[in-house]
Amino acid sequence: MAEELTPETPEEDEQPVKQRKNGLYPGVSDELAENMTTGWADTELRDLEPIAQAAQTAARRAALSARFPGERLVIPAGNLKTRSNDTEYSFRASTEYAYLTGDQTEDGVLVLEPRGDGHVATVYVLPRSNRENGEFWLSGQGELWVGRRHSPAEAEQLLGIPAADVRELPEKLREATGPVRVVRGHDAGIEAALTDKVTAERDEELRVHLSEARVVKDDFEIAELQKACDATTRGFEDVVKVLDKAEATSERYIEGTFFLRARVEGNDVGYGSICAAGPHATTLHWVRNDGPVRSGDLLLLDAGVETTTLYTADVTRTLPISGRYTVLQRKIYDAVYEAQEAGIAAVKPGAKYRDFHDAAQRVLAEKLVEWGLVEGPVERVLELGLQRRWTLHGTGHMLGMDVHDCAAARTETYVDGTLEPGMCLTVEPGLYFQADDLTVPEEYRGIGVRIEDDILVTEDGNRNLSAALPRQADEVEAWMAALRQG
């Protein structure tokens, strides 16, 4: 990675250069500085087509405007975060900002300014790098170093929102009068400019509203979720084809294989991939992915591709690394499959959100009583939650731009709510027998099984967006055999 010269804050048109402590150049000559200001072509992009979701983002802003009349609303994208020293993590815009604009660039801020009966929206973005003062080649975030960004005029064409220079926004916000709300936690500079104008309670109300606005997906979002599931299916196929290489290395090979698919077909993975082989499958969020992959064990792969518009799949399959389940593995797997079938059947409009969880947990409790692992009757087990020693987690969650979408929604809207068409959720029961659990027979210990699919509530029931991946044990084995032969 090359070393850049780091400019300090410019004064007027001057751009003094702060020398990196161990940089190879002592500074910039006047002649070079002058040379770098000239000889550049006009690269402004004109006649750009609006982004695919421009109509949807406009409708979302209109709904937001109607909910908070007469109030200034500030929704930041967020800033780059340092990974180490002078390197940053890849930027991912805040969900609220991306949902309302379709933009994904760092430092962006959407402002809805009250005007008459509604609001005027402006998206504030970083302009193109300044070539007169050397910013574009001297700054570590200059375009010569990190690549071209859209000008405000280009952003306006793409997003369908008037655009302005974000560097001017803090002062405007400091001078603003009237009620203001901001989505917190993404941009400390913007929050500082509003520190005497906002309250935590009012800001939380805005965050909750934007979370609940995403509970029901529009047609664009549903198509993106289907795209994410289809790419995820191909990522799982990629993994099955290289399990022999994973056996020769580690779970990291599985993680890297799926990540390649996510980067080729989408933006990234939607969350840290869980590539848990053997007893690691009993750790719910095993993301270290540094363990061995052994024939005869199970691989619990929980992974999802995030599309370029930031919608993610969330799918889990528990696969026999050898290609065939043992008798005990199949017994446990079939129990989880039966529970998932019951859970999916309970997903339909008008049903309570909790119904799919309750249906799946009942099946698992019945199996645990049947196997003699917990004393019945089943109603007692469920009332006391005794099955949770081995089922551990809830049976699903909302899905969308966040893997655990709509997380700030009110309880009465989410877990105590009613399902309606357009909602998308996961159904993911599991059984996990820890390696050190002395309450179960030894042969159970170290086995973990989860099956997870992404389910869309439809007008007449539901649709499994990840149905292209086999779930039933015989089908999983046949699918793996066909991929390996291919």
Coordinates of C-alpha atoms in Angstrom, one line a residue:
M1 CA 0.0 0.0 0.0
A2 CA 1.5 3.3 -1.1
E3 CA 2.3 6.1 1.3
E4 CA 0.7 9.5 0.7
L5 CA 1.6 12.9 1.8
T6 CA -0.9 14.1 4.4
P7 CA -2.1 17.7 4.1
E8 CA -3.1 19.7 7.2
T9 CA -6.1 21.9 7.3
P10 CA -5.7 24.4 4.5
E11 CA -5.7 28.1 5.1
E12 CA -7.4 29.9 2.2
D13 CA -5.7 28.4 -0.9
E14 CA -2.6 27.3 0.9
Q15 CA -2.2 23.5 1.3
P16 CA 0.8 22.9 3.5
V17 CA 1.9 19.3 3.6
K18 CA 2.4 17.3 6.7
Q19 CA 5.2 14.9 6.1
R20 CA 4.7 11.3 7.2
K21 CA 7.2 10.6 9.9
N22 CA 9.0 8.0 7.8
G23 CA 7.9 9.2 4.3
L24 CA 10.4 9.2 1.5
Y25 CA 9.6 12.7 0.2
P26 CA 10.7 15.7 2.3
G27 CA 8.0 17.9 0.8
V28 CA 6.5 19.4 -2.4
S29 CA 8.3 21.9 -4.6
D30 CA 6.5 24.9 -5.8
E31 CA 7.1 23.7 -9.4
L32 CA 5.5 20.3 -8.7
A33 CA 2.6 21.9 -6.9
E34 CA 1.9 24.2 -9.8
N35 CA 2.4 21.4 -12.3
M36 CA -0.3 19.3 -10.5
T37 CA -2.9 22.0 -10.9
T38 CA -3.1 21.9 -14.7
G39 CA -3.5 19.5 -17.6
W40 CA -6.5 17.6 -16.3
A41 CA -9.5 16.7 -18.5
D42 CA -13.1 17.6 -17.6
T43 CA -14.5 14.3 -16.3
E44 CA -17.9 15.6 -15.1
L45 CA -20.6 13.1 -15.9
R46 CA -23.8 14.4 -17.5
D47 CA -27.2 12.9 -18.4
L48 CA -26.9 10.2 -15.7
E49 CA -29.8 7.8 -15.2
P50 CA -31.5 7.8 -11.8
I51 CA -30.7 4.8 -9.6
A52 CA -33.1 1.8 -9.8
Q53 CA -34.8 2.6 -6.5
A54 CA -35.2 6.3 -6.9
A55 CA -39.0 6.2 -7.0
Q56 CA -39.1 4.1 -3.9
T57 CA -36.7 6.3 -1.9
A58 CA -38.8 9.3 -2.9
A59 CA -41.9 7.6 -1.5
R60 CA -40.1 6.8 1.7
R61 CA -39.0 10.4 2.2
A62 CA -42.6 11.6 1.6
A63 CA -43.9 9.2 4.2
L64 CA -41.2 10.4 6.6
S65 CA -42.1 14.0 5.9
A66 CA -45.8 13.3 6.7
R67 CA -44.9 11.7 10.0
F68 CA -42.8 14.6 11.3
P69 CA -44.4 17.8 9.9
G70 CA -42.7 21.1 10.7
E71 CA -39.5 19.4 12.0
R72 CA -36.0 19.4 10.5
L73 CA -34.8 15.8 10.1
V74 CA -31.1 14.9 9.8
I75 CA -30.1 11.4 8.7
P76 CA -26.3 10.9 8.3
A77 CA -24.6 8.1 6.3
G78 CA -21.6 7.9 8.8
N79 CA -17.9 8.3 8.5
L80 CA -14.9 6.1 7.8
K81 CA -13.8 4.1 10.8
T82 CA -10.1 3.5 11.5
R83 CA -9.0 -0.2 11.4
S84 CA -5.4 0.4 12.4
N85 CA -3.1 3.5 12.3
D86 CA -3.9 5.0 8.9
T87 CA -6.1 2.3 7.3
E88 CA -9.8 2.3 7.4
Y89 CA -12.5 -0.4 7.3
S90 CA -14.6 -0.6 4.1
F91 CA -17.4 1.9 4.4
R92 CA -21.0 0.8 4.8
A93 CA -23.6 3.6 4.9
S94 CA -26.1 3.7 7.8
T95 CA -29.2 1.7 6.9
E96 CA -31.4 4.7 7.6
Y97 CA -29.5 6.9 5.1
A98 CA -29.3 4.3 2.4
Y99 CA -33.0 3.4 2.8
L100 CA -34.0 7.0 2.2
T101 CA -31.5 8.0 -0.5
G102 CA -30.0 4.9 -2.2
D103 CA -26.6 6.6 -1.7
Q104 CA -23.8 4.8 0.0
T105 CA -20.9 7.3 0.2
E106 CA -19.2 8.2 3.4
D107 CA -19.9 11.5 5.1
G108 CA -23.2 12.0 3.3
V109 CA -26.2 13.6 5.2
L110 CA -29.8 13.7 4.2
V111 CA -31.6 16.8 5.6
L112 CA -35.4 17.3 5.3
E113 CA -36.1 21.0 5.8
P114 CA -39.7 21.9 6.8
R115 CA -41.3 23.9 4.1
G116 CA -45.0 24.7 4.0
D117 CA -47.0 21.5 4.5
G118 CA -44.1 19.3 3.9
H119 CA -40.3 19.2 3.6
V120 CA -37.6 20.0 1.0
A121 CA -35.0 17.3 0.9
T122 CA -31.3 18.0 0.3
V123 CA -28.5 15.4 0.3
Y124 CA -25.2 16.8 1.5
V125 CA -22.1 15.1 0.0
L126 CA -18.4 15.6 -0.4
P127 CA -17.7 17.4 -3.6
R128 CA -15.0 16.3 -6.0
S129 CA -11.4 16.8 -4.7
N130 CA -10.0 20.2 -5.1
R131 CA -7.2 20.3 -7.8
E132 CA -6.3 23.9 -7.2
N133 CA -5.0 23.5 -3.7
G134 CA -3.7 19.9 -4.2
E135 CA -6.2 18.1 -2.1
F136 CA -6.9 15.5 -4.8
W137 CA -3.3 14.2 -4.7
L138 CA -2.0 15.3 -1.3
S139 CA -4.9 14.2 0.9
G140 CA -5.1 10.5 2.0
Q141 CA -8.8 10.7 1.0
G142 CA -8.1 12.6 -2.2
E143 CA -9.4 11.1 -5.4
L144 CA -5.9 10.2 -6.7
W145 CA -5.5 7.9 -3.7
V146 CA -9.0 6.5 -3.2
G147 CA -10.8 7.0 -6.5
R148 CA -13.3 9.4 -8.1
R149 CA -16.4 10.3 -6.2
H150 CA -19.6 11.9 -7.6
S151 CA -20.0 15.6 -7.7
P152 CA -23.1 17.1 -6.1
A153 CA -24.5 17.7 -9.6
E154 CA -24.0 14.0 -10.4
A155 CA -25.4 12.9 -7.1
E156 CA -28.5 15.0 -7.8
Q157 CA -29.1 13.3 -11.1
L158 CA -28.5 9.8 -9.6
L159 CA -30.6 10.2 -6.5
G160 CA -33.3 12.6 -7.6
I161 CA -32.5 14.9 -4.6
P162 CA -30.9 18.4 -4.7
A163 CA -27.3 18.0 -3.5
A164 CA -24.9 20.4 -1.8
D165 CA -21.5 20.5 -0.2
V166 CA -21.5 18.6 3.1
R167 CA -18.6 20.7 4.5
E168 CA -21.0 23.6 4.7
L169 CA -23.7 21.7 6.7
P170 CA -22.4 21.9 10.3
E171 CA -22.5 25.7 10.3
K172 CA -26.0 25.6 8.8
L173 CA -27.2 23.2 11.4
R174 CA -25.6 25.3 14.2
E175 CA -27.6 28.3 12.9
A176 CA -30.8 26.4 12.5
T177 CA -33.9 27.2 14.5
G178 CA -37.0 25.2 15.2
P179 CA -37.4 21.5 16.2
V180 CA -34.7 19.1 15.0
R181 CA -34.3 15.4 15.1
V182 CA -31.1 13.4 14.1
V183 CA -30.4 9.7 13.8
R184 CA -27.6 9.3 16.3
G185 CA -24.5 7.1 16.3
H186 CA -23.2 7.7 12.8
D187 CA -21.6 11.1 12.6
A188 CA -20.2 12.8 15.7
G189 CA -19.5 16.0 13.9
I190 CA -23.1 16.4 12.8
E191 CA -24.4 15.5 16.3
A192 CA -22.0 18.1 17.8
A193 CA -23.5 20.8 15.6
L194 CA -26.9 20.0 16.9
T195 CA -26.0 19.4 20.5
D196 CA -28.2 22.2 21.9
K197 CA -31.1 21.5 19.6
V198 CA -32.0 17.9 20.0
T199 CA -33.1 15.5 22.8
A200 CA -32.4 11.8 23.2
E201 CA -36.1 11.0 23.5
R202 CA -37.1 12.8 20.3
D203 CA -34.1 11.4 18.3
E204 CA -35.0 7.9 19.5
E205 CA -38.6 8.4 18.2
L206 CA -37.1 9.1 14.8
R207 CA -34.9 6.0 14.9
V208 CA -37.8 3.8 16.0
H209 CA -40.0 5.2 13.2
L210 CA -37.4 4.5 10.5
S211 CA -37.0 1.0 11.8
E212 CA -40.7 0.3 11.7
A213 CA -41.0 1.8 8.2
R214 CA -38.9 -1.1 7.0
V215 CA -41.1 -3.8 8.5
V216 CA -43.1 -4.2 5.3
K217 CA -41.0 -4.5 2.2
D218 CA -41.9 -2.9 -1.2
D219 CA -41.5 -4.7 -4.5
F220 CA -38.0 -3.4 -5.1
E221 CA -36.8 -4.7 -1.7
I222 CA -38.4 -8.1 -2.2
A223 CA -36.6 -8.4 -5.5
E224 CA -33.3 -7.5 -3.9
L225 CA -33.9 -10.0 -1.1
Q226 CA -34.6 -12.7 -3.7
K227 CA -31.4 -11.7 -5.6
A228 CA -29.5 -12.0 -2.3
C229 CA -30.9 -15.5 -1.7
D230 CA -30.1 -16.6 -5.2
A231 CA -26.5 -15.5 -4.9
T232 CA -26.3 -17.1 -1.5
T233 CA -27.4 -20.4 -3.0
R234 CA -24.5 -20.2 -5.5
G235 CA -22.2 -19.5 -2.6
F236 CA -23.3 -22.6 -0.7
E237 CA -22.7 -24.6 -3.9
D238 CA -19.2 -23.2 -4.2
V239 CA -18.5 -24.3 -0.7
V240 CA -19.7 -27.9 -1.2
K241 CA -17.4 -28.2 -4.3
V242 CA -14.3 -27.4 -2.3
L243 CA -14.9 -29.2 1.0
D244 CA -11.9 -31.4 0.2
K245 CA -9.7 -28.3 0.2
A246 CA -11.3 -27.1 3.4
E247 CA -10.4 -30.5 5.0
A248 CA -6.8 -30.0 4.0
T249 CA -6.7 -26.5 5.5
S250 CA -9.4 -25.2 7.9
E251 CA -12.8 -23.4 8.2
R252 CA -11.1 -20.4 6.7
Y253 CA -11.2 -22.0 3.3
I254 CA -15.0 -22.2 3.5
E255 CA -15.2 -18.6 4.7
G256 CA -13.0 -17.4 1.9
T257 CA -14.9 -19.4 -0.7
F258 CA -18.2 -17.9 0.2
F259 CA -16.8 -14.4 0.5
L260 CA -15.6 -14.6 -3.1
R261 CA -19.2 -15.2 -4.2
A262 CA -20.4 -12.3 -2.1
R263 CA -17.9 -9.9 -3.5
V264 CA -18.5 -11.0 -7.1
E265 CA -22.3 -10.9 -7.0
G266 CA -22.9 -8.4 -4.3
N267 CA -21.4 -5.8 -2.1
D268 CA -20.1 -8.0 0.7
V269 CA -21.4 -10.6 3.2
G270 CA -24.3 -9.3 5.2
Y271 CA -22.7 -10.4 8.4
G272 CA -19.7 -12.4 9.5
S273 CA -20.0 -15.9 8.0
I274 CA -20.4 -18.8 10.5
C275 CA -18.4 -21.7 9.1
A276 CA -18.6 -24.0 12.1
A277 CA -17.3 -27.6 11.7
G278 CA -17.7 -30.3 14.3
P279 CA -18.2 -29.1 17.8
H280 CA -17.9 -25.4 16.7
A281 CA -21.4 -25.8 15.4
T282 CA -22.7 -25.6 18.9
T283 CA -21.4 -22.0 19.2
L284 CA -24.1 -19.9 17.9
H285 CA -21.9 -17.1 16.4
W286 CA -18.7 -19.0 15.6
V287 CA -17.0 -16.5 13.3
R288 CA -13.3 -17.2 14.2
N289 CA -13.5 -19.9 11.5
D290 CA -10.0 -21.2 12.3
G291 CA -10.9 -24.8 13.2
P292 CA -10.4 -28.1 11.4
V293 CA -12.8 -29.6 8.9
R294 CA -13.1 -33.3 9.3
S295 CA -14.9 -36.0 7.4
G296 CA -17.6 -37.6 9.6
D297 CA -18.4 -34.2 11.3
L298 CA -21.1 -31.8 10.4
L299 CA -20.5 -28.3 8.9
L300 CA -23.0 -25.6 10.0
L301 CA -22.7 -22.9 7.4
D302 CA -24.7 -19.7 8.2
A303 CA -23.9 -17.1 5.6
G304 CA -25.6 -14.5 3.4
V305 CA -24.7 -12.4 0.4
E306 CA -25.5 -8.6 0.7
T307 CA -26.5 -7.1 -2.6
T308 CA -25.0 -3.9 -4.0
T309 CA -28.1 -2.1 -2.6
L310 CA -27.4 -3.5 0.9
Y311 CA -30.1 -6.1 1.2
T312 CA -28.9 -9.4 2.8
A313 CA -29.8 -13.0 2.8
D314 CA -29.4 -15.1 6.0
V315 CA -29.4 -18.8 5.3
T316 CA -28.1 -21.8 7.2
R317 CA -27.5 -25.4 6.2
T318 CA -26.0 -28.1 8.3
L319 CA -24.1 -30.4 5.9
P320 CA -22.3 -33.8 6.4
I321 CA -18.7 -33.1 5.4
S322 CA -18.4 -36.7 4.1
G323 CA -21.5 -36.2 2.0
R324 CA -23.7 -38.5 4.2
Y325 CA -25.2 -38.1 7.6
T326 CA -24.6 -40.7 10.3
V327 CA -27.6 -42.3 11.9
L328 CA -27.5 -40.1 14.9
Q329 CA -26.7 -36.9 12.9
R330 CA -29.8 -37.7 10.7
K331 CA -32.0 -38.2 13.7
I332 CA -31.1 -34.8 15.1
Y333 CA -31.2 -33.2 11.7
D334 CA -34.6 -34.6 10.9
A335 CA -36.0 -33.3 14.2
V336 CA -34.8 -29.8 13.3
Y337 CA -36.2 -30.1 9.8
E338 CA -39.6 -31.1 11.2
A339 CA -39.5 -28.1 13.5
Q340 CA -38.6 -25.8 10.7
E341 CA -41.5 -27.2 8.6
A342 CA -43.9 -26.5 11.4
G343 CA -42.5 -23.0 11.8
I344 CA -42.7 -22.1 8.1
A345 CA -46.3 -23.4 8.0
A346 CA -47.2 -20.9 10.7
V347 CA -46.0 -17.9 8.6
K348 CA -49.0 -16.4 7.0
P349 CA -50.9 -13.1 7.0
G350 CA -53.0 -12.6 10.2
A351 CA -50.9 -14.9 12.3
K352 CA -49.1 -13.6 15.3
Y353 CA -45.4 -13.0 14.8
R354 CA -44.6 -15.4 17.7
D355 CA -46.6 -18.3 16.1
F356 CA -43.8 -19.7 14.0
H357 CA -41.4 -19.7 17.0
D358 CA -43.9 -21.4 19.2
A359 CA -44.7 -24.1 16.5
A360 CA -41.0 -24.9 16.0
Q361 CA -40.2 -24.9 19.7
R362 CA -43.1 -27.4 20.4
V363 CA -41.7 -29.9 17.9
L364 CA -38.2 -29.7 19.4
A365 CA -39.5 -30.0 22.9
E366 CA -41.5 -33.1 21.9
K367 CA -38.3 -34.6 20.4
L368 CA -36.3 -33.9 23.6
V369 CA -38.9 -35.6 25.7
E370 CA -39.2 -38.5 23.3
W371 CA -35.4 -39.0 23.5
G372 CA -35.4 -38.9 27.2
L373 CA -33.2 -35.8 27.5
V374 CA -35.7 -33.8 29.5
E375 CA -38.6 -34.9 31.6
G376 CA -42.1 -34.3 30.3
P377 CA -44.9 -33.6 29.8
V378 CA -44.2 -31.3 26.8
E379 CA -46.5 -28.5 28.2
R380 CA -44.3 -28.4 31.4
V381 CA -41.1 -28.2 29.3
L382 CA -42.4 -25.3 27.2
E383 CA -43.9 -23.5 30.2
L384 CA -40.6 -23.6 32.1
G385 CA -38.5 -23.2 28.9
L386 CA -36.5 -26.3 29.7
Q387 CA -35.9 -27.0 26.0
R388 CA -33.8 -23.9 25.8
R389 CA -30.7 -25.7 27.2
W390 CA -30.5 -27.2 23.7
T391 CA -32.5 -24.9 21.4
L392 CA -30.8 -21.7 22.8
H393 CA -32.2 -19.0 20.6
G394 CA -35.4 -17.5 19.1
T395 CA -36.6 -19.2 15.9
G396 CA -36.1 -16.2 13.7
H397 CA -36.1 -12.4 13.1
M398 CA -36.9 -9.8 10.6
L399 CA -34.7 -9.5 7.5
G400 CA -33.8 -6.7 5.1
M401 CA -31.1 -4.2 4.9
D402 CA -29.8 -5.3 8.3
V403 CA -29.5 -9.0 9.0
H404 CA -31.5 -8.4 12.2
D405 CA -33.7 -5.8 10.5
C406 CA -36.1 -3.4 12.2
A407 CA -34.3 -4.0 15.5
A408 CA -35.4 -0.6 17.0
A409 CA -39.1 -1.2 16.3
R410 CA -41.5 -1.2 19.2
T411 CA -42.2 -4.6 20.7
E412 CA -45.9 -4.3 20.0
T413 CA -45.1 -3.7 16.3
Y414 CA -42.4 -6.5 16.1
V415 CA -42.5 -9.6 18.3
D416 CA -46.0 -8.9 19.7
G417 CA -47.3 -7.9 16.3
T418 CA -49.2 -9.6 13.5
L419 CA -47.8 -10.8 10.2
E420 CA -48.8 -9.1 7.0
P421 CA -47.9 -9.4 3.3
G422 CA -44.5 -7.9 2.5
M423 CA -42.8 -8.9 5.8
C424 CA -39.7 -11.0 5.5
L425 CA -38.3 -13.1 8.3
T426 CA -36.0 -16.0 9.0
V427 CA -37.2 -19.4 10.3
E428 CA -34.2 -21.1 11.9
P429 CA -34.7 -23.7 14.6
G430 CA -31.7 -25.5 16.0
L431 CA -30.5 -28.1 18.4
Y432 CA -27.1 -27.8 20.0
F433 CA -25.5 -30.3 22.3
Q434 CA -22.4 -28.8 23.8
A435 CA -19.2 -30.9 23.9
D436 CA -19.1 -30.7 27.7
D437 CA -22.9 -31.3 28.4
L438 CA -23.0 -34.2 30.7
T439 CA -26.8 -34.3 30.7
V440 CA -26.9 -35.9 27.3
P441 CA -25.5 -39.2 26.1
E442 CA -21.8 -38.9 25.0
E443 CA -22.6 -39.6 21.3
Y444 CA -24.8 -36.4 21.2
R445 CA -22.1 -34.1 22.5
G446 CA -20.5 -31.8 20.0
I447 CA -23.4 -32.0 17.5
G448 CA -25.0 -28.8 16.4
V449 CA -27.7 -28.5 13.8
R450 CA -29.5 -25.4 12.4
I451 CA -31.6 -25.0 9.3
E452 CA -32.5 -21.5 8.3
D453 CA -34.5 -20.0 5.4
D454 CA -35.7 -16.5 4.4
I455 CA -39.5 -16.5 4.3
L456 CA -41.7 -13.8 2.7
V457 CA -45.2 -13.3 3.9
T458 CA -47.6 -13.3 0.9
E459 CA -51.3 -12.5 0.5
D460 CA -52.1 -16.2 0.7
G461 CA -49.4 -17.7 2.9
N462 CA -45.6 -17.5 2.4
R463 CA -42.8 -17.9 -0.1
N464 CA -39.4 -19.4 0.7
L465 CA -36.9 -17.1 -1.0
S466 CA -34.1 -19.5 -0.3
A467 CA -36.0 -22.7 -1.4
A468 CA -33.4 -23.4 -4.1
L469 CA -31.1 -24.9 -1.4
P470 CA -32.3 -28.4 -0.4
R471 CA -33.4 -28.9 3.2
Q472 CA -34.6 -32.5 3.5
A473 CA -31.7 -34.9 4.5
D474 CA -31.9 -37.2 1.4
E475 CA -32.1 -34.2 -0.9
V476 CA -29.1 -32.6 0.8
E477 CA -27.0 -35.7 0.3
A478 CA -28.1 -36.0 -3.4
W479 CA -27.3 -32.3 -4.0
M480 CA -23.9 -32.6 -2.5
A481 CA -23.1 -35.8 -4.5
A482 CA -24.1 -34.1 -7.7
L483 CA -22.0 -31.0 -7.0
R484 CA -19.0 -33.1 -6.2
Q485 CA -19.3 -35.2 -9.3
G486 CA -19.7 -32.1 -11.4

